[in-house]
Amino acid sequence: MKIKPSEGNKTFCMAPWSHTYLSPQSERRMCCASREKADWATQYLDSEDADKGSTYNPGTLDDHWNSEYMKGIRKDLMAGKEIPQCQVCNHQLLNVSIYRDYFNKTLFPNKIDEAFAKTRDDGHTEMQPISFDYRIKNLCNFKCRMCGDQLSSSWESERRMMGDYDREENTDFWAKKENKPAIDKFQKEVAEAELWKAVKNGTIEEIYWVGGEPLMWEIHWEVMQYLIDNDLAKNVWIRYNTNFSRTTYKHWDLRTMLPHFKMVQICASIDGTGDIVEYVRHGIKWKSWIQNFKDFRFLNDKYGSYGIAFDLTITTPGLFSLKDMFDLAVELDVHTLIKTTFAFDSSIMMCPQVLPRNLYEEVIDDILEYIRPKAEKFPKHSNWIECLEDLKQRQVFSEQYPDWREGLKRGKENLTRIDKWRRNENVLNEIYLKHNKKVYNWWNNKQVI
């Protein structure tokens, strides 16, 4: 059975017909937001752990694209079934704006009929991937507290120095020293070659540069230059999720390269302003970051109002910077893409739902009271209200996890350990004390909430 979106199919997504994703650990999946059982290395959205003791045996894109697994996904999506891999979109787990809409409504709405026409009843498709999200490596100069080693080499180096990978209970198979050379070899010889093939044969229509930090990768600059030199850039959408700590590399300058492309969107990752963001996004220098952002606002004139936007992740300490972030978005007249820190257990201290219900609502209500009158005047910023109201309705940890007390204890111990290692052991206390005495007392167990 095949049901098109125009006929009422609510779960269909163009990603499995157009898009290919590869993690820095060589895990393939439908997209960065899909929750899939990992063969080798989990990522933060995985619904299940990788098999214990699994061995590194990555497949090629050709192996994967029309595999029984992918054919089954396409067959289910064409039938309008709700599949567990798409929970993030189906249940809006990260934000109210869903990734499915990007593929269906923004990027490839004109290819939906083609997808149905060129796909057999068993899910085999004649279409080939034309949108690439290849995270070639985890190279990154930041250690954001809601991130981790799989997407940051700085996190990985720190964990090695702290001896985390040497523990018996460690299940980060990808990080074992004997496995790293094999991963590096595959990513270099297979993954990069697959990306280059799509670039050089002129079939690629979109590249999502995200890492790690893609502006630190030489292949990023080489691919971009090749597309420009061979008059292909005019056919390609370029999208970034970048920490925006740099905009040049060797002789290349991003500012002069981007205007060659058909469409550009920079999602500049940020979590707050000033001392709060410098705590959460370890490695950032706020003044230089905001100057980089301002220097690229010309993209909004050329490519529309999403040429460059704040890509805001709401964290627990970051709650107390949201008023400033909102005012800055209004001042600069830029959109804000908003998501919340994802939690898979109650030890994730950067997830706002770690707060007890009464404090959680009090803090969010205070932010809403501040921004609502302003947001209602500017439609561009109305999503702030929608996202915060959605956040307020989410379950806090004490409502969601039976073992939430143990999780909080474990999470706090881990965060305290990291803060001590980074010589930031008093910063979070200072942030909470400065902005909300009740949250400070809760964090320090000075009162029962």
CSV table of N, CA, C and O in Angstrom, one decimal, residues 202-309:
chain,number,residue,atom,x,y,z
A,202,GLY,N,28.4,15.7,-10.0
A,202,GLY,CA,27.4,16.7,-10.1
A,202,GLY,C,26.0,16.4,-9.7
A,202,GLY,O,25.1,17.1,-9.9
A,203,THR,N,25.9,15.3,-8.9
A,203,THR,CA,24.5,14.9,-8.5
A,203,THR,C,24.1,15.5,-7.1
A,203,THR,O,23.0,15.5,-6.8
A,204,ILE,N,25.1,16.0,-6.4
A,204,ILE,CA,24.8,16.4,-5.0
A,204,ILE,C,24.0,17.7,-5.1
A,204,ILE,O,24.3,18.6,-5.9
A,205,GLU,N,23.0,17.8,-4.3
A,205,GLU,CA,22.1,19.0,-4.2
A,205,GLU,C,22.2,19.7,-2.9
A,205,GLU,O,21.8,20.9,-2.8
A,206,GLU,N,22.6,19.0,-1.8
A,206,GLU,CA,22.7,19.7,-0.5
A,206,GLU,C,23.8,19.0,0.3
A,206,GLU,O,24.0,17.8,0.2
A,207,ILE,N,24.6,19.8,1.0
A,207,ILE,CA,25.5,19.3,1.9
A,207,ILE,C,25.2,20.0,3.3
A,207,ILE,O,25.1,21.2,3.4
A,208,TYR,N,25.1,19.2,4.3
A,208,TYR,CA,25.0,19.7,5.7
A,208,TYR,C,26.3,19.5,6.3
A,208,TYR,O,26.7,18.4,6.6
A,209,TRP,N,27.0,20.6,6.6
A,209,TRP,CA,28.3,20.6,7.2
A,209,TRP,C,28.1,20.7,8.7
A,209,TRP,O,27.7,21.7,9.2
A,210,VAL,N,28.4,19.6,9.4
A,210,VAL,CA,28.2,19.6,10.9
A,210,VAL,C,29.2,18.6,11.5
A,210,VAL,O,29.5,17.6,10.8
A,211,GLY,N,29.6,18.8,12.7
A,211,GLY,CA,30.7,17.9,13.2
A,211,GLY,C,30.4,17.2,14.4
A,211,GLY,O,29.3,16.7,14.6
A,212,GLY,N,31.4,17.2,15.3
A,212,GLY,CA,32.6,18.0,15.3
A,212,GLY,C,32.4,19.4,14.9
A,212,GLY,O,31.3,20.0,14.9
A,213,GLU,N,33.5,20.1,14.5
A,213,GLU,CA,33.4,21.4,14.0
A,213,GLU,C,33.9,21.4,12.5
A,213,GLU,O,35.1,21.4,12.2
A,214,PRO,N,32.9,21.5,11.5
A,214,PRO,CA,33.3,21.3,10.1
A,214,PRO,C,34.2,22.4,9.6
A,214,PRO,O,34.9,22.1,8.6
A,215,LEU,N,34.2,23.6,10.2
A,215,LEU,CA,35.1,24.7,9.7
A,215,LEU,C,36.6,24.4,10.1
A,215,LEU,O,37.4,25.2,9.7
A,216,MET,N,36.8,23.3,10.8
A,216,MET,CA,38.2,22.9,11.1
A,216,MET,C,38.6,21.8,10.2
A,216,MET,O,39.8,21.3,10.2
A,217,TRP,N,37.7,21.3,9.3
A,217,TRP,CA,38.1,20.1,8.4
A,217,TRP,C,38.6,20.7,7.1
A,217,TRP,O,37.9,21.4,6.4
A,218,GLU,N,39.7,20.2,6.7
A,218,GLU,CA,40.3,20.6,5.4
A,218,GLU,C,39.4,20.1,4.2
A,218,GLU,O,39.2,20.9,3.2
A,219,ILE,N,38.7,19.0,4.3
A,219,ILE,CA,37.9,18.5,3.3
A,219,ILE,C,36.7,19.4,3.0
A,219,ILE,O,36.2,19.6,1.9
A,220,HIS,N,36.2,20.1,4.1
A,220,HIS,CA,35.1,21.1,3.9
A,220,HIS,C,35.6,22.1,2.9
A,220,HIS,O,34.9,22.5,2.0
A,221,TRP,N,36.7,22.7,3.2
A,221,TRP,CA,37.2,23.8,2.3
A,221,TRP,C,37.5,23.3,0.9
A,221,TRP,O,37.3,24.1,-0.1
A,222,GLU,N,38.1,22.1,0.8
A,222,GLU,CA,38.4,21.6,-0.5
A,222,GLU,C,37.2,21.3,-1.4
A,222,GLU,O,37.1,21.7,-2.6
A,223,VAL,N,36.1,20.8,-0.7
A,223,VAL,CA,34.9,20.5,-1.5
A,223,VAL,C,34.2,21.8,-1.9
A,223,VAL,O,33.8,21.9,-3.0
A,224,MET,N,34.2,22.7,-1.0
A,224,MET,CA,33.5,24.0,-1.3
A,224,MET,C,34.3,24.7,-2.5
A,224,MET,O,33.6,25.2,-3.4
A,225,GLN,N,35.6,24.7,-2.5
A,225,GLN,CA,36.4,25.3,-3.5
A,225,GLN,C,36.2,24.5,-4.8
A,225,GLN,O,36.0,25.2,-5.9
A,226,TYR,N,36.1,23.2,-4.8
A,226,TYR,CA,35.9,22.4,-6.0
A,226,TYR,C,34.5,22.8,-6.6
A,226,TYR,O,34.4,23.0,-7.9
A,227,LEU,N,33.5,22.9,-5.8
A,227,LEU,CA,32.2,23.3,-6.3
A,227,LEU,C,32.1,24.6,-7.0
A,227,LEU,O,31.5,24.9,-8.0
A,228,ILE,N,32.9,25.6,-6.4
A,228,ILE,CA,33.0,26.9,-7.0
A,228,ILE,C,33.7,26.9,-8.3
A,228,ILE,O,33.3,27.4,-9.3
A,229,ASP,N,34.9,26.3,-8.3
A,229,ASP,CA,35.8,26.2,-9.5
A,229,ASP,C,35.2,25.5,-10.6
A,229,ASP,O,35.5,25.9,-11.8
A,230,ASN,N,34.3,24.6,-10.4
A,230,ASN,CA,33.7,23.8,-11.5
A,230,ASN,C,32.3,24.2,-11.8
A,230,ASN,O,31.5,23.5,-12.4
A,231,ASP,N,31.9,25.4,-11.4
A,231,ASP,CA,30.6,26.0,-11.7
A,231,ASP,C,29.4,25.1,-11.2
A,231,ASP,O,28.4,25.1,-11.9
A,232,LEU,N,29.6,24.4,-10.1
A,232,LEU,CA,28.6,23.5,-9.5
A,232,LEU,C,27.9,24.2,-8.3
A,232,LEU,O,26.8,23.8,-7.9
A,233,ALA,N,28.6,25.2,-7.7
A,233,ALA,CA,28.0,25.8,-6.5
A,233,ALA,C,26.6,26.3,-6.7
A,233,ALA,O,25.8,26.3,-5.8
A,234,LYS,N,26.3,26.8,-7.9
A,234,LYS,CA,25.0,27.4,-8.2
A,234,LYS,C,23.9,26.4,-8.1
A,234,LYS,O,22.7,26.8,-8.0
A,235,ASN,N,24.2,25.1,-8.0
A,235,ASN,CA,23.2,24.1,-8.0
A,235,ASN,C,23.0,23.5,-6.6
A,235,ASN,O,22.2,22.6,-6.4
A,236,VAL,N,23.8,24.0,-5.6
A,236,VAL,CA,24.0,23.3,-4.3
A,236,VAL,C,23.5,24.1,-3.2
A,236,VAL,O,23.9,25.3,-3.1
A,237,TRP,N,22.7,23.5,-2.3
A,237,TRP,CA,22.3,24.1,-1.0
A,237,TRP,C,23.4,23.8,0.0
A,237,TRP,O,23.8,22.6,0.1
A,238,ILE,N,23.8,24.8,0.8
A,238,ILE,CA,24.8,24.5,1.8
A,238,ILE,C,24.2,24.9,3.1
A,238,ILE,O,23.7,26.0,3.3
A,239,ARG,N,24.3,24.0,4.1
A,239,ARG,CA,23.8,24.2,5.4
A,239,ARG,C,24.9,23.9,6.4
A,239,ARG,O,25.6,22.9,6.3
A,240,TYR,N,25.0,24.7,7.5
A,240,TYR,CA,26.0,24.5,8.5
A,240,TYR,C,25.3,24.4,9.9
A,240,TYR,O,24.3,25.1,10.2
A,241,ASN,N,25.9,23.6,10.7
A,241,ASN,CA,25.7,23.7,12.2
A,241,ASN,C,27.2,23.8,12.7
A,241,ASN,O,27.9,22.9,12.7
A,242,THR,N,27.5,25.0,13.1
A,242,THR,CA,28.9,25.3,13.4
A,242,THR,C,29.0,26.1,14.7
A,242,THR,O,28.1,26.9,15.1
A,243,ASN,N,30.1,25.9,15.4
A,243,ASN,CA,30.3,26.7,16.7
A,243,ASN,C,30.8,28.1,16.3
A,243,ASN,O,30.9,28.9,17.2
A,244,PHE,N,31.1,28.3,15.1
A,244,PHE,CA,31.4,29.7,14.5
A,244,PHE,C,32.5,30.4,15.3
A,244,PHE,O,32.6,31.6,15.4
A,245,SER,N,33.5,29.6,15.7
A,245,SER,CA,34.7,30.1,16.4
A,245,SER,C,35.7,30.6,15.4
A,245,SER,O,36.6,31.4,15.7
A,246,ARG,N,35.5,30.2,14.1
A,246,ARG,CA,36.4,30.6,13.0
A,246,ARG,C,35.6,30.7,11.7
A,246,ARG,O,34.6,30.0,11.5
A,247,THR,N,36.1,31.5,10.8
A,247,THR,CA,35.5,31.7,9.5
A,247,THR,C,36.5,31.6,8.4
A,247,THR,O,36.2,31.8,7.2
A,248,THR,N,37.8,31.4,8.7
A,248,THR,CA,38.8,31.3,7.8
A,248,THR,C,39.6,30.0,8.0
A,248,THR,O,39.6,29.5,9.2
A,249,TYR,N,40.3,29.5,7.0
A,249,TYR,CA,41.2,28.4,7.2
A,249,TYR,C,42.2,28.4,6.1
A,249,TYR,O,41.9,28.5,4.9
A,250,LYS,N,43.5,28.5,6.5
A,250,LYS,CA,44.6,28.6,5.5
A,250,LYS,C,44.3,29.8,4.6
A,250,LYS,O,44.1,30.9,5.1
A,251,HIS,N,44.2,29.6,3.3
A,251,HIS,CA,44.0,30.7,2.4
A,251,HIS,C,42.5,30.9,2.1
A,251,HIS,O,42.2,31.8,1.3
A,252,TRP,N,41.7,30.1,2.7
A,252,TRP,CA,40.2,30.2,2.4
A,252,TRP,C,39.5,31.2,3.4
A,252,TRP,O,39.9,31.3,4.5
A,253,ASP,N,38.5,31.8,2.8
A,253,ASP,CA,37.7,32.7,3.6
A,253,ASP,C,36.2,32.4,3.3
A,253,ASP,O,35.7,32.6,2.2
A,254,LEU,N,35.5,32.0,4.4
A,254,LEU,CA,34.1,31.6,4.2
A,254,LEU,C,33.2,32.7,3.6
A,254,LEU,O,32.3,32.5,2.8
A,255,ARG,N,33.5,33.9,4.1
A,255,ARG,CA,32.7,35.1,3.7
A,255,ARG,C,32.7,35.3,2.2
A,255,ARG,O,31.7,35.6,1.6
A,256,THR,N,33.8,35.0,1.5
A,256,THR,CA,33.9,35.2,0.0
A,256,THR,C,33.4,34.0,-0.7
A,256,THR,O,33.1,34.1,-1.9
A,257,MET,N,33.3,32.8,-0.1
A,257,MET,CA,33.0,31.6,-0.8
A,257,MET,C,31.4,31.4,-0.8
A,257,MET,O,30.9,31.0,-1.8
A,258,LEU,N,30.7,31.7,0.2
A,258,LEU,CA,29.3,31.4,0.3
A,258,LEU,C,28.4,32.0,-0.7
A,258,LEU,O,27.5,31.4,-1.2
A,259,PRO,N,28.7,33.3,-1.2
A,259,PRO,CA,27.8,33.8,-2.1
A,259,PRO,C,27.7,33.1,-3.5
A,259,PRO,O,26.8,33.4,-4.3
A,260,HIS,N,28.6,32.2,-3.7
A,260,HIS,CA,28.6,31.4,-5.0
A,260,HIS,C,27.4,30.3,-5.0
A,260,HIS,O,27.1,29.8,-6.1
A,261,PHE,N,26.9,30.0,-3.8
A,261,PHE,CA,26.0,28.9,-3.7
A,261,PHE,C,24.5,29.2,-3.9
A,261,PHE,O,24.1,30.3,-3.7
A,262,LYS,N,23.8,28.2,-4.3
A,262,LYS,CA,22.3,28.4,-4.6
A,262,LYS,C,21.6,28.9,-3.4
A,262,LYS,O,20.7,29.7,-3.5
A,263,MET,N,21.9,28.2,-2.3
A,263,MET,CA,21.2,28.6,-1.0
A,263,MET,C,22.2,28.3,0.1
A,263,MET,O,23.0,27.3,0.1
A,264,VAL,N,22.2,29.2,1.1
A,264,VAL,CA,23.1,29.0,2.3
A,264,VAL,C,22.3,29.2,3.6
A,264,VAL,O,21.4,30.1,3.6
A,265,GLN,N,22.5,28.3,4.5
A,265,GLN,CA,21.9,28.6,5.9
A,265,GLN,C,23.0,28.2,6.9
A,265,GLN,O,23.5,27.1,6.9
A,266,ILE,N,23.3,29.2,7.7
A,266,ILE,CA,24.2,28.9,8.8
A,266,ILE,C,23.4,28.9,10.1
A,266,ILE,O,22.8,29.9,10.5
A,267,CYS,N,23.4,27.7,10.7
A,267,CYS,CA,22.9,27.6,12.1
A,267,CYS,C,24.0,27.7,13.1
A,267,CYS,O,24.8,26.8,13.2
A,268,ALA,N,24.1,28.9,13.6
A,268,ALA,CA,25.3,29.2,14.5
A,268,ALA,C,24.9,28.7,15.9
A,268,ALA,O,24.1,29.3,16.6
A,269,SER,N,25.6,27.7,16.4
A,269,SER,CA,25.3,27.1,17.7
A,269,SER,C,25.6,28.0,18.8
A,269,SER,O,26.7,28.5,18.9
A,270,ILE,N,24.7,28.1,19.7
A,270,ILE,CA,24.9,29.0,20.9
A,270,ILE,C,23.9,28.6,22.0
A,270,ILE,O,22.9,27.9,21.7
A,271,ASP,N,24.2,28.9,23.2
A,271,ASP,CA,23.4,28.5,24.4
A,271,ASP,C,23.1,29.6,25.3
A,271,ASP,O,22.5,29.3,26.4
A,272,GLY,N,23.6,30.8,25.0
A,272,GLY,CA,23.4,31.9,26.0
A,272,GLY,C,24.4,33.0,25.6
A,272,GLY,O,24.9,33.0,24.5
A,273,THR,N,24.6,33.9,26.6
A,273,THR,CA,25.5,35.0,26.4
A,273,THR,C,26.5,35.1,27.5
A,273,THR,O,26.3,34.5,28.6
A,274,GLY,N,27.6,35.8,27.3
A,274,GLY,CA,28.5,36.2,28.4
A,274,GLY,C,29.0,35.0,29.2
A,274,GLY,O,29.4,34.0,28.6
A,275,ASP,N,29.1,35.2,30.5
A,275,ASP,CA,29.7,34.2,31.4
A,275,ASP,C,28.9,32.8,31.3
A,275,ASP,O,29.5,31.8,31.5
A,276,ILE,N,27.6,32.9,31.1
A,276,ILE,CA,26.9,31.6,31.0
A,276,ILE,C,27.2,30.8,29.9
A,276,ILE,O,27.5,29.6,30.0
A,277,VAL,N,27.3,31.4,28.7
A,277,VAL,CA,27.7,30.6,27.5
A,277,VAL,C,29.1,30.2,27.6
A,277,VAL,O,29.5,29.1,27.1
A,278,GLU,N,30.0,30.9,28.2
A,278,GLU,CA,31.4,30.5,28.3
A,278,GLU,C,31.6,29.4,29.3
A,278,GLU,O,32.6,28.7,29.2
A,279,TYR,N,30.6,29.2,30.2
A,279,TYR,CA,30.6,28.0,31.0
A,279,TYR,C,30.1,26.8,30.3
A,279,TYR,O,30.7,25.7,30.2
A,280,VAL,N,28.9,27.0,29.7
A,280,VAL,CA,28.2,25.8,29.0
A,280,VAL,C,29.0,25.4,27.8
A,280,VAL,O,29.3,24.2,27.6
A,281,ARG,N,29.4,26.3,27.0
A,281,ARG,CA,30.1,26.0,25.7
A,281,ARG,C,31.6,26.2,25.9
A,281,ARG,O,32.2,27.2,25.4
A,282,HIS,N,32.2,25.3,26.6
A,282,HIS,CA,33.6,25.5,27.0
A,282,HIS,C,34.5,25.6,25.8
A,282,HIS,O,34.6,24.8,25.0
A,283,GLY,N,35.2,26.8,25.8
A,283,GLY,CA,36.1,27.1,24.7
A,283,GLY,C,35.7,28.3,23.9
A,283,GLY,O,36.5,28.9,23.2
A,284,ILE,N,34.4,28.7,24.1
A,284,ILE,CA,34.0,29.9,23.3
A,284,ILE,C,34.5,31.2,24.0
A,284,ILE,O,34.7,31.3,25.2
A,285,LYS,N,34.7,32.2,23.1
A,285,LYS,CA,35.0,33.5,23.6
A,285,LYS,C,33.8,34.4,23.1
A,285,LYS,O,33.7,34.6,21.9
A,286,TRP,N,32.9,34.8,24.0
A,286,TRP,CA,31.7,35.4,23.6
A,286,TRP,C,31.8,36.6,22.7
A,286,TRP,O,31.2,36.7,21.7
A,287,LYS,N,32.7,37.5,23.0
A,287,LYS,CA,32.9,38.7,22.2
A,287,LYS,C,33.3,38.4,20.8
A,287,LYS,O,32.8,39.0,19.8
A,288,SER,N,34.2,37.5,20.6
A,288,SER,CA,34.7,37.2,19.2
A,288,SER,C,33.6,36.4,18.5
A,288,SER,O,33.4,36.6,17.3
A,289,TRP,N,32.8,35.6,19.2
A,289,TRP,CA,31.8,34.8,18.6
A,289,TRP,C,30.7,35.7,18.0
A,289,TRP,O,30.3,35.6,16.9
A,290,ILE,N,30.2,36.6,18.8
A,290,ILE,CA,29.1,37.5,18.4
A,290,ILE,C,29.6,38.4,17.3
A,290,ILE,O,28.8,38.8,16.4
A,291,GLN,N,30.9,38.8,17.2
A,291,GLN,CA,31.4,39.6,16.1
A,291,GLN,C,31.4,38.8,14.8
A,291,GLN,O,31.0,39.3,13.8
A,292,ASN,N,31.8,37.5,14.9
A,292,ASN,CA,31.7,36.6,13.8
A,292,ASN,C,30.3,36.5,13.2
A,292,ASN,O,30.0,36.6,12.0
A,293,PHE,N,29.3,36.4,14.1
A,293,PHE,CA,27.9,36.3,13.8
A,293,PHE,C,27.5,37.6,13.0
A,293,PHE,O,26.9,37.5,12.0
A,294,LYS,N,27.8,38.7,13.6
A,294,LYS,CA,27.4,40.0,13.0
A,294,LYS,C,28.0,40.2,11.6
A,294,LYS,O,27.3,40.7,10.7
A,295,ASP,N,29.2,39.7,11.4
A,295,ASP,CA,29.9,39.8,10.1
A,295,ASP,C,29.2,39.0,9.0
A,295,ASP,O,29.5,39.3,7.8
A,296,PHE,N,28.4,38.1,9.4
A,296,PHE,CA,27.8,37.2,8.3
A,296,PHE,C,26.3,37.5,8.2
A,296,PHE,O,25.6,36.7,7.5
A,297,ARG,N,25.8,38.6,8.7
A,297,ARG,CA,24.4,38.9,8.6
A,297,ARG,C,24.0,39.3,7.1
A,297,ARG,O,22.9,39.3,6.8
A,298,PHE,N,25.0,39.5,6.3
A,298,PHE,CA,24.8,39.8,4.9
A,298,PHE,C,24.1,38.6,4.2
A,298,PHE,O,23.4,38.8,3.2
A,299,LEU,N,24.2,37.4,4.8
A,299,LEU,CA,23.6,36.3,4.2
A,299,LEU,C,22.1,36.4,4.2
A,299,LEU,O,21.4,35.8,3.4
A,300,ASN,N,21.5,37.1,5.2
A,300,ASN,CA,20.1,37.2,5.3
A,300,ASN,C,19.6,38.2,4.2
A,300,ASN,O,18.4,38.0,3.7
A,301,ASP,N,20.4,39.1,3.7
A,301,ASP,CA,20.0,39.9,2.6
A,301,ASP,C,20.0,39.1,1.3
A,301,ASP,O,19.1,39.3,0.4
A,302,LYS,N,21.0,38.2,1.1
A,302,LYS,CA,21.1,37.5,-0.1
A,302,LYS,C,20.2,36.2,-0.2
A,302,LYS,O,19.7,35.9,-1.2
A,303,TYR,N,20.1,35.5,1.0
A,303,TYR,CA,19.4,34.2,0.9
A,303,TYR,C,18.1,34.2,1.7
A,303,TYR,O,17.5,33.1,1.9
A,304,GLY,N,17.7,35.3,2.2
A,304,GLY,CA,16.5,35.3,3.0
A,304,GLY,C,16.7,35.3,4.5
A,304,GLY,O,17.9,35.2,4.9
A,305,SER,N,15.7,35.3,5.3
A,305,SER,CA,15.8,35.5,6.7
A,305,SER,C,16.5,34.4,7.5
A,305,SER,O,16.7,34.5,8.7
A,306,TYR,N,16.7,33.2,6.9
A,306,TYR,CA,17.4,32.1,7.5
A,306,TYR,C,18.8,31.9,7.0
A,306,TYR,O,19.4,30.9,7.3
A,307,GLY,N,19.3,32.9,6.3
A,307,GLY,CA,20.7,32.8,5.9
A,307,GLY,C,21.7,32.6,7.0
A,307,GLY,O,22.6,31.8,6.9
A,308,ILE,N,21.5,33.3,8.1
A,308,ILE,CA,22.2,33.0,9.3
A,308,ILE,C,21.2,33.1,10.5
A,308,ILE,O,20.4,34.1,10.5
A,309,ALA,N,21.2,32.2,11.4
A,309,ALA,CA,20.3,32.2,12.5
A,309,ALA,C,21.0,31.7,13.8
A,309,ALA,O,21.9,30.9,13.7
